[in-house]
mmCIF file with all atom_site columns, C-alpha atoms in Angstrom:
data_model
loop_
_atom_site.group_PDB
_atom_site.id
_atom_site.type_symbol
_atom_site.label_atom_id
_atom_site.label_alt_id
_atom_site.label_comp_id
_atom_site.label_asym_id
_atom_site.label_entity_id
_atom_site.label_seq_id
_atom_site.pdbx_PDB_ins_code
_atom_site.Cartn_x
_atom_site.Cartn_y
_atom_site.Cartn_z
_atom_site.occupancy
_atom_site.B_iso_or_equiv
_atom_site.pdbx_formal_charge
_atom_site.auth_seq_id
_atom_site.auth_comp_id
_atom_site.auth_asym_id
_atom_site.auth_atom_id
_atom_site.pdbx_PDB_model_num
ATOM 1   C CA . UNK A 1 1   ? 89.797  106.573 93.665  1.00 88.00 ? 1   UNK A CA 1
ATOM 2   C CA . UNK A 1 2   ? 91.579  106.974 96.751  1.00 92.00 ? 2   UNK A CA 1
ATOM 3   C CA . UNK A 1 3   ? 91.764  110.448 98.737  1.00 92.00 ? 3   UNK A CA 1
ATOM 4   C CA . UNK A 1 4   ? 94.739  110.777 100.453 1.00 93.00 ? 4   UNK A CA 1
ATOM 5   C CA . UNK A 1 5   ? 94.609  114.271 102.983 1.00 94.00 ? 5   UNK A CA 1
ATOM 6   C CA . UNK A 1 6   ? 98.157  115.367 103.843 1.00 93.00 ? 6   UNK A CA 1
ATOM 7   C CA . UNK A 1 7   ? 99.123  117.371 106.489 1.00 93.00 ? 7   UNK A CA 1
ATOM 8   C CA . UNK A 1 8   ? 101.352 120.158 105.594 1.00 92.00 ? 8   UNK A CA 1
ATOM 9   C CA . UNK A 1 9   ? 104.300 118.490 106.649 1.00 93.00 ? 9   UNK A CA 1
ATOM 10  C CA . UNK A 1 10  ? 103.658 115.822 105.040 1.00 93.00 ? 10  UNK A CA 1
ATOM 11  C CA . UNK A 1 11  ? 102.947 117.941 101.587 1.00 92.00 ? 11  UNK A CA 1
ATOM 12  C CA . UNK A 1 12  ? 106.454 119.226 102.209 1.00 90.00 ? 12  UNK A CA 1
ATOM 13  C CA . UNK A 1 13  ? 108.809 116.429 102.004 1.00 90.00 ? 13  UNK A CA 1
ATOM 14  C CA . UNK A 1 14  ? 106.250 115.060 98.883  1.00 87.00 ? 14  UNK A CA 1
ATOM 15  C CA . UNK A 1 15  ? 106.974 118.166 96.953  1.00 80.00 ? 15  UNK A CA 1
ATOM 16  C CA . UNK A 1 16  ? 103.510 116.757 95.112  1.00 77.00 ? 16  UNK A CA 1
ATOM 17  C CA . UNK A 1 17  ? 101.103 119.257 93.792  1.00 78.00 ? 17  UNK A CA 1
ATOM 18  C CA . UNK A 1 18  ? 97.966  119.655 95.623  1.00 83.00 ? 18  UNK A CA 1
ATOM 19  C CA . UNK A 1 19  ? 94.585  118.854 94.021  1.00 83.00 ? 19  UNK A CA 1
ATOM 20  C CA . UNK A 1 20  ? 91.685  120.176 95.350  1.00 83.00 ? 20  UNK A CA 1
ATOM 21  C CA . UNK A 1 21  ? 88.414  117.825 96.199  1.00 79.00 ? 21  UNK A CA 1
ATOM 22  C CA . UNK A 1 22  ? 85.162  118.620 97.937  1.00 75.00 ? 22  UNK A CA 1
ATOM 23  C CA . UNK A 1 23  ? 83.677  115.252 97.098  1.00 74.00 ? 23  UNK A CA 1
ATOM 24  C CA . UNK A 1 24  ? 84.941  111.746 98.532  1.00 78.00 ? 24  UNK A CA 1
ATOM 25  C CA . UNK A 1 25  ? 83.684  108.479 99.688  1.00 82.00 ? 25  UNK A CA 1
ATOM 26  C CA . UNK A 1 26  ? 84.966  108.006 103.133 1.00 82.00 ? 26  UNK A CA 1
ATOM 27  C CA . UNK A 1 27  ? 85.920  104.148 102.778 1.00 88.00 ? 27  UNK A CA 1
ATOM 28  C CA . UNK A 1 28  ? 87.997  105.833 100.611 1.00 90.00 ? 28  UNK A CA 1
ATOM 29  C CA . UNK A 1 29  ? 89.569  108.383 102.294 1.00 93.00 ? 29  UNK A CA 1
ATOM 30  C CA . UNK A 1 30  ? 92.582  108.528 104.099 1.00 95.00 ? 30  UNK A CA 1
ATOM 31  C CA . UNK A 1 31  ? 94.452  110.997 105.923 1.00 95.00 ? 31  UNK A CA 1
ATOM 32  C CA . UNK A 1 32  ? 98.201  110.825 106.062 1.00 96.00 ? 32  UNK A CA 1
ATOM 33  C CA . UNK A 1 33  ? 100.851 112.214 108.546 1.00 95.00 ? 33  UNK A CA 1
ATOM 34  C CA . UNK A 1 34  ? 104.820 111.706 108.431 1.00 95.00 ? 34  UNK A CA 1
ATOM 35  C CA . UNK A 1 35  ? 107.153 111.687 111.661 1.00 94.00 ? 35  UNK A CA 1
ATOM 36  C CA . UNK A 1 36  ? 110.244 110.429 112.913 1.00 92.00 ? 36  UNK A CA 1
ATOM 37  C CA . UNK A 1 37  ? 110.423 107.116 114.701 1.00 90.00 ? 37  UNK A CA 1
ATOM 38  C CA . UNK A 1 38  ? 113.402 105.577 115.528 1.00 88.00 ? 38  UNK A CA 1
ATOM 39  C CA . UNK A 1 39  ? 115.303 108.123 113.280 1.00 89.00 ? 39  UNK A CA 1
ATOM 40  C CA . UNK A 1 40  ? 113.733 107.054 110.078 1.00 92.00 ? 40  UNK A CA 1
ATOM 41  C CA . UNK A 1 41  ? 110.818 108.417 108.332 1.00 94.00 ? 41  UNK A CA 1
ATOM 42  C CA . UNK A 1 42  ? 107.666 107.111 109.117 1.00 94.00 ? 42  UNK A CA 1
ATOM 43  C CA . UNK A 1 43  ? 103.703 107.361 107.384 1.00 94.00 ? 43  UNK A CA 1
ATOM 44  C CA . UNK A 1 44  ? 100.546 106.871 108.516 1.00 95.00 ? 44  UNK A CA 1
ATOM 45  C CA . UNK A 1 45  ? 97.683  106.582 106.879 1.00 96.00 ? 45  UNK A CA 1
ATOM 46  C CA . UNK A 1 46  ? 94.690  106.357 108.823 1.00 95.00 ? 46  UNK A CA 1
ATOM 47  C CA . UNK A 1 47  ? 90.819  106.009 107.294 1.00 94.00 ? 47  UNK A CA 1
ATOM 48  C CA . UNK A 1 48  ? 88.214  108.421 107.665 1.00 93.00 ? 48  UNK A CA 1
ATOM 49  C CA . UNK A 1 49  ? 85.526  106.233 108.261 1.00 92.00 ? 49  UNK A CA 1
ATOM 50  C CA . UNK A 1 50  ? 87.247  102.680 109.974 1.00 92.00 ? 50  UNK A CA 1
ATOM 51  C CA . UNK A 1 51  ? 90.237  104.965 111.905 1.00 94.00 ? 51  UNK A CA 1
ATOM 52  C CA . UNK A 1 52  ? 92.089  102.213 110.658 1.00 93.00 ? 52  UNK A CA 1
ATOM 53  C CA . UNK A 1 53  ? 95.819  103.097 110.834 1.00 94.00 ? 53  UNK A CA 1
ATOM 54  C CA . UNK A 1 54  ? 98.509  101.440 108.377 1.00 95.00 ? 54  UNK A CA 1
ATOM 55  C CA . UNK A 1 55  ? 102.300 102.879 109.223 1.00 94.00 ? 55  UNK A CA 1
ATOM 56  C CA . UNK A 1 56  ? 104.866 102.559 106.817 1.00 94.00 ? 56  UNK A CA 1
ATOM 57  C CA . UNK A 1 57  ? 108.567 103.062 108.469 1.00 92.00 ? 57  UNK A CA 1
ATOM 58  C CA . UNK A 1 58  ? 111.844 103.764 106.937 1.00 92.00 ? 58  UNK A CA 1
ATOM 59  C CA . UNK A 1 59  ? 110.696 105.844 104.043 1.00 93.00 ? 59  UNK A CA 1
ATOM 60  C CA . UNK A 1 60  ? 112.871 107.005 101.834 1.00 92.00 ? 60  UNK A CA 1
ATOM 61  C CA . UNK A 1 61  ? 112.524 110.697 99.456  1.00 88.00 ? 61  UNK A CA 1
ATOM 62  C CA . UNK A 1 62  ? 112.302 108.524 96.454  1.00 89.00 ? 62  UNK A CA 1
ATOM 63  C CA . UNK A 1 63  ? 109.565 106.139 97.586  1.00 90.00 ? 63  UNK A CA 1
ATOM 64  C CA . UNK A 1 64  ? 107.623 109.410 98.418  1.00 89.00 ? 64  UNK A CA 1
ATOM 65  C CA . UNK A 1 65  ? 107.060 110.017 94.342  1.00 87.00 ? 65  UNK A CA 1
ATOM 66  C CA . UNK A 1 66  ? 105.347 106.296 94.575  1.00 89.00 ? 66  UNK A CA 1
ATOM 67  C CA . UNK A 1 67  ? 103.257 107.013 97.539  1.00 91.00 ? 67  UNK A CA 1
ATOM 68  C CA . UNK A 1 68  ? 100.234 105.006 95.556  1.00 90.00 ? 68  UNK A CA 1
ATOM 69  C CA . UNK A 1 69  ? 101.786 102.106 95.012  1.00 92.00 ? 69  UNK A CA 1
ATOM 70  C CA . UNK A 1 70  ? 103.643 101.898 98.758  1.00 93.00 ? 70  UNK A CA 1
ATOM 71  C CA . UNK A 1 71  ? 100.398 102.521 100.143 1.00 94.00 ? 71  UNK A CA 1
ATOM 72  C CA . UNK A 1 72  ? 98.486  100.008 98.145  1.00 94.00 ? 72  UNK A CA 1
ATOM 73  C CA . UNK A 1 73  ? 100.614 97.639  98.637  1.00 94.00 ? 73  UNK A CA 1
ATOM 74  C CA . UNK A 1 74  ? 100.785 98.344  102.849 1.00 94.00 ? 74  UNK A CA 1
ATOM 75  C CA . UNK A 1 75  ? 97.201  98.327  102.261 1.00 95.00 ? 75  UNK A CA 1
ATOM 76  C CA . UNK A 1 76  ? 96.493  94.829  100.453 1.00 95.00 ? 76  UNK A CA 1
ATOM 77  C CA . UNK A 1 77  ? 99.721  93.289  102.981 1.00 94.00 ? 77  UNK A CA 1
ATOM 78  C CA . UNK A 1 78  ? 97.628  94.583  105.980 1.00 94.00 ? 78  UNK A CA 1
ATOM 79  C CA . UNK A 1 79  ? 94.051  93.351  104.654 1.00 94.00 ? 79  UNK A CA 1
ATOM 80  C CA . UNK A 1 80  ? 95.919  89.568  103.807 1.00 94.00 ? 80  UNK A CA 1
ATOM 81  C CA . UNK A 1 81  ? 96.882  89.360  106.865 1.00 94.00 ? 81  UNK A CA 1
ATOM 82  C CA . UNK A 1 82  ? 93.289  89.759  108.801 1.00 94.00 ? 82  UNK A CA 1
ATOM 83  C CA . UNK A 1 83  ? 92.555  86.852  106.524 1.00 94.00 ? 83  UNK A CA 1
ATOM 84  C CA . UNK A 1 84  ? 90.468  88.561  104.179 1.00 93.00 ? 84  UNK A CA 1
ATOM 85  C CA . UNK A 1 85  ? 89.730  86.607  100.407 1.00 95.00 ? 85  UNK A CA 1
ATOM 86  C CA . UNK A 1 86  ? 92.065  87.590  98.032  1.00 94.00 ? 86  UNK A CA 1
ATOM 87  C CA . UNK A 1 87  ? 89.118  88.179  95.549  1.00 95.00 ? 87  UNK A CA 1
ATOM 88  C CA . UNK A 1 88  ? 87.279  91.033  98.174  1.00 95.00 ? 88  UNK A CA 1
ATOM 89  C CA . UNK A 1 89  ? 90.793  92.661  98.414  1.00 94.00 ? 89  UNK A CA 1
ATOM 90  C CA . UNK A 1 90  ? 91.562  92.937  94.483  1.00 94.00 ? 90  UNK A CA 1
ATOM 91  C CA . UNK A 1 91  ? 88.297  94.223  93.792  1.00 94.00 ? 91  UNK A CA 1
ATOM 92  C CA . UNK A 1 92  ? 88.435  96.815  96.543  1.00 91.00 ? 92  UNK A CA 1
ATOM 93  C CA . UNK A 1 93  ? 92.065  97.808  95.213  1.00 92.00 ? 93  UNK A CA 1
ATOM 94  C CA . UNK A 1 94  ? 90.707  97.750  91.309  1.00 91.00 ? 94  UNK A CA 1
ATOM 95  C CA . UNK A 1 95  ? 87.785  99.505  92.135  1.00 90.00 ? 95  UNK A CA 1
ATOM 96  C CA . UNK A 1 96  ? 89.774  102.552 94.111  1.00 88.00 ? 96  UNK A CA 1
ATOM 97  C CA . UNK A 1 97  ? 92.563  103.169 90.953  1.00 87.00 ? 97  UNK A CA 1
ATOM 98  C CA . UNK A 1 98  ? 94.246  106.069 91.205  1.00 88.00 ? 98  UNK A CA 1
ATOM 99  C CA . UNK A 1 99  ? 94.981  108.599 94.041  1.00 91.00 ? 99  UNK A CA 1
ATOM 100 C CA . UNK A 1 100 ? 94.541  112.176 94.243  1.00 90.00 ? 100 UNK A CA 1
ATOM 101 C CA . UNK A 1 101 ? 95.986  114.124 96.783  1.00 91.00 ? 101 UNK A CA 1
ATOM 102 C CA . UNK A 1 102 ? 94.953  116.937 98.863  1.00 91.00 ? 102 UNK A CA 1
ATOM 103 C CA . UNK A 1 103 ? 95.062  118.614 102.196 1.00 91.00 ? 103 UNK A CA 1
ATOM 104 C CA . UNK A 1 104 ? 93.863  118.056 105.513 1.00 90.00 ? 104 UNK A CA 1
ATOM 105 C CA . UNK A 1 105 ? 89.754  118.306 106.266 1.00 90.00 ? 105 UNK A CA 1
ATOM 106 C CA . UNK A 1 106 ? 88.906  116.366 109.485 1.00 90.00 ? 106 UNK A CA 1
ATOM 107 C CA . UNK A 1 107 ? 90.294  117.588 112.994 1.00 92.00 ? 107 UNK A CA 1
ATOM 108 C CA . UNK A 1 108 ? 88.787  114.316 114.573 1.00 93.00 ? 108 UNK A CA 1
ATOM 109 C CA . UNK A 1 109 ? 90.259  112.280 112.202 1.00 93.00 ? 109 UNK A CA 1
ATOM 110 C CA . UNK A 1 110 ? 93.580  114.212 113.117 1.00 93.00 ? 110 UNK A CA 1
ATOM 111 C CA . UNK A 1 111 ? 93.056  113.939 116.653 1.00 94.00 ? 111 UNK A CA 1
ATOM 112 C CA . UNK A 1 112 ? 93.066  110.318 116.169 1.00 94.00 ? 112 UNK A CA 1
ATOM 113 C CA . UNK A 1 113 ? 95.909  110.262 114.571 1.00 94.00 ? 113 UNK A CA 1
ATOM 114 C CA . UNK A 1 114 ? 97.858  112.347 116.085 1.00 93.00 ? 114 UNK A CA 1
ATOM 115 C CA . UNK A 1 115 ? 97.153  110.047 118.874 1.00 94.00 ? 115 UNK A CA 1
ATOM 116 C CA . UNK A 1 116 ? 98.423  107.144 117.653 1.00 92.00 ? 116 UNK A CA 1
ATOM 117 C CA . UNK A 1 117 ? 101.712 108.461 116.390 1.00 93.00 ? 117 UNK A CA 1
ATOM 118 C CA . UNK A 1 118 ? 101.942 109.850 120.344 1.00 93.00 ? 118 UNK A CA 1
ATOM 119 C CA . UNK A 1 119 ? 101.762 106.213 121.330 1.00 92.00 ? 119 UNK A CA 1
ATOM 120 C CA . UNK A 1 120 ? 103.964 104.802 119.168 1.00 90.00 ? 120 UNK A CA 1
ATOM 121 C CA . UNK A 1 121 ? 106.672 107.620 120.102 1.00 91.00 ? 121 UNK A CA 1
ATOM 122 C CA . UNK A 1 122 ? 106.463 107.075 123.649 1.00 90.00 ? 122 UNK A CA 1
ATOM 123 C CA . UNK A 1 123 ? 106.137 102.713 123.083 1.00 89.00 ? 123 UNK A CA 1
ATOM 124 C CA . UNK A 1 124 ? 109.650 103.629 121.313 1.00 87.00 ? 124 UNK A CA 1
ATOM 125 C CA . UNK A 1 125 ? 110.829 105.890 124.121 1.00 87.00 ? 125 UNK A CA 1
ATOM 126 C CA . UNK A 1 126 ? 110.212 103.104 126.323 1.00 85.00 ? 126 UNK A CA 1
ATOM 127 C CA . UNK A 1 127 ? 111.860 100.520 124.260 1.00 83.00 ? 127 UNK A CA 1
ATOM 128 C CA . UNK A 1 128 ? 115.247 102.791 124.032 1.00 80.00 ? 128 UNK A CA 1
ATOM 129 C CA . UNK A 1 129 ? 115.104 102.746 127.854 1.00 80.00 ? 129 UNK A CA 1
ATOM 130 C CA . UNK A 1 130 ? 115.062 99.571  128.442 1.00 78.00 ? 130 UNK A CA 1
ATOM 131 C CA . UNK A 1 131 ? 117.780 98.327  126.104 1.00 72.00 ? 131 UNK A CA 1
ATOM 132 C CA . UNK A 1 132 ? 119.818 101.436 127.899 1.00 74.00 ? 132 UNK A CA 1
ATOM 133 C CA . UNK A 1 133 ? 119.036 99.674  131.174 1.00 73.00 ? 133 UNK A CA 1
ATOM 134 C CA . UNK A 1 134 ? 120.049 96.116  130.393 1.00 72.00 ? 134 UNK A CA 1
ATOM 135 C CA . UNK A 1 135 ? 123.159 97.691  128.490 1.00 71.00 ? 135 UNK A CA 1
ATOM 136 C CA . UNK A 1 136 ? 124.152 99.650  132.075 1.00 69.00 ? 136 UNK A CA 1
ATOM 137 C CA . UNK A 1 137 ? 122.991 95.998  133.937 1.00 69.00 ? 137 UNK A CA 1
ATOM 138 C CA . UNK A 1 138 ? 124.651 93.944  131.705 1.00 66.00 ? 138 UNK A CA 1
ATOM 139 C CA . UNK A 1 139 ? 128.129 95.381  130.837 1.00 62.00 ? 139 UNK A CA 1
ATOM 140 C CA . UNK A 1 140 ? 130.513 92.842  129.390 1.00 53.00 ? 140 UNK A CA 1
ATOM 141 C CA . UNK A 1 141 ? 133.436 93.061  131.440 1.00 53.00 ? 141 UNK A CA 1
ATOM 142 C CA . UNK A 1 142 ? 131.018 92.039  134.504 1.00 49.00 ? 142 UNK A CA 1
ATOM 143 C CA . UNK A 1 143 ? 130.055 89.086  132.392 1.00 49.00 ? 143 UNK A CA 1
ATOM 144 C CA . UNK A 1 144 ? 133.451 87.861  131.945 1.00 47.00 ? 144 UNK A CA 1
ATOM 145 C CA . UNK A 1 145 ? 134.381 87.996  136.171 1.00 50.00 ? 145 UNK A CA 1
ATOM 146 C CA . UNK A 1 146 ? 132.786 85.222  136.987 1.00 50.00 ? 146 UNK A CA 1
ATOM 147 C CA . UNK A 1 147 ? 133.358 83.059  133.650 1.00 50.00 ? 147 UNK A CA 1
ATOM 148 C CA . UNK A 1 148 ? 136.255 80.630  133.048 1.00 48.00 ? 148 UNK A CA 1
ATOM 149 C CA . UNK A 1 149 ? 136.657 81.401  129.755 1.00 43.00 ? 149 UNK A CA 1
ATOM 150 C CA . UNK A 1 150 ? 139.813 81.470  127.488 1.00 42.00 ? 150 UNK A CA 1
ATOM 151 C CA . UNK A 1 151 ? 139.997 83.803  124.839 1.00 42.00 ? 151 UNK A CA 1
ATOM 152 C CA . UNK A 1 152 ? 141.996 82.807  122.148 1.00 43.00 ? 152 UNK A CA 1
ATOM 153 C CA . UNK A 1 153 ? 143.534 85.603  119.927 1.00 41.00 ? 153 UNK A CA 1
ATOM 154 C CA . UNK A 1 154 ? 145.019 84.805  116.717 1.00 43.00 ? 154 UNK A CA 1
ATOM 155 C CA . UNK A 1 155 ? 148.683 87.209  115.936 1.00 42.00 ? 155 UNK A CA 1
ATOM 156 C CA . UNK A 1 156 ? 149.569 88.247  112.073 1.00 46.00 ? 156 UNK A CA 1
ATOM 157 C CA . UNK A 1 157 ? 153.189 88.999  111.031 1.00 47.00 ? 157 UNK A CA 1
ATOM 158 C CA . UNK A 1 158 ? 154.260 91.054  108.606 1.00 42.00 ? 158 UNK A CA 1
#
């Protein structure tokens, strides 16, 4: 069974109820956090024991009452794409059924993660900056000073 460990913010927008566990495997624990990134929602999961990270972006309220089944399926996606056999990923998903839900435990494993949703807010800062700066470089009326080009416009009557 999956452990998923929420941070409070997290909790919030899952309006789930809260089920308390001292006892977990940590291949199968993962901690969770939700932010913003690039004005949509945005999950990450990240594993207790691996600090592998899986982010899911552009989550909507209603996917958050399926939060197994979008993470499973991030989950297998991810693993098929490091190549691993189909058969080691099916019984790894079979054997972990079911989810239960609870809160934070691990301040490293927060640290971490909390660290990687820093990065990927400033890799977007930098991304918006850059589009600004080709959009100021690049405006279209300069384009068109230089160009011999004939626009053609089509008139309607009424």
């Amino acid at each position: 069974m999956y452990v998923i460990r929420a941070t409070q913010k997290l909790l919030k927008e899952m309006d789930y109820k809260v089920q308390k566990t001292d006892i977990s495997v940590p291949l199968n624990t993962w901690h969770a956090n939700m932010f913003t990134l690039n004005r949509r929602k945005t999950i990450v999961f990240m594993n207790d024991l691996s600090r592998l990270s899986l982010t899911i972006v552009g989550v909507k309220k209603a996917q958050l009452k399926n939060v197994e089944e979008l993470f499973v399926n991030e989950l297998r996606n991810y693993l098929m794409s490091e190549e691993i056999e189909e058969k080691v990923i099916s019984r790894y998903i079979e054997e972990n059924e079911g989810m239960i839900i609870t809160t934070t435990n691990n301040r490293s494993v927060i640290g971490t993660l909390n660290e990687i949703i820093y990065t990927m807010k400033i890799i977007e800062q930098e991304f918006n900056e850059g589009i600004e700066r080709n959009q100021r470089k690049y405006k279209w009326p300069a384009l068109m000073k230089n160009q011999n080009i004939s626009i053609i416009t089509k008139s309607v009557v009424h």
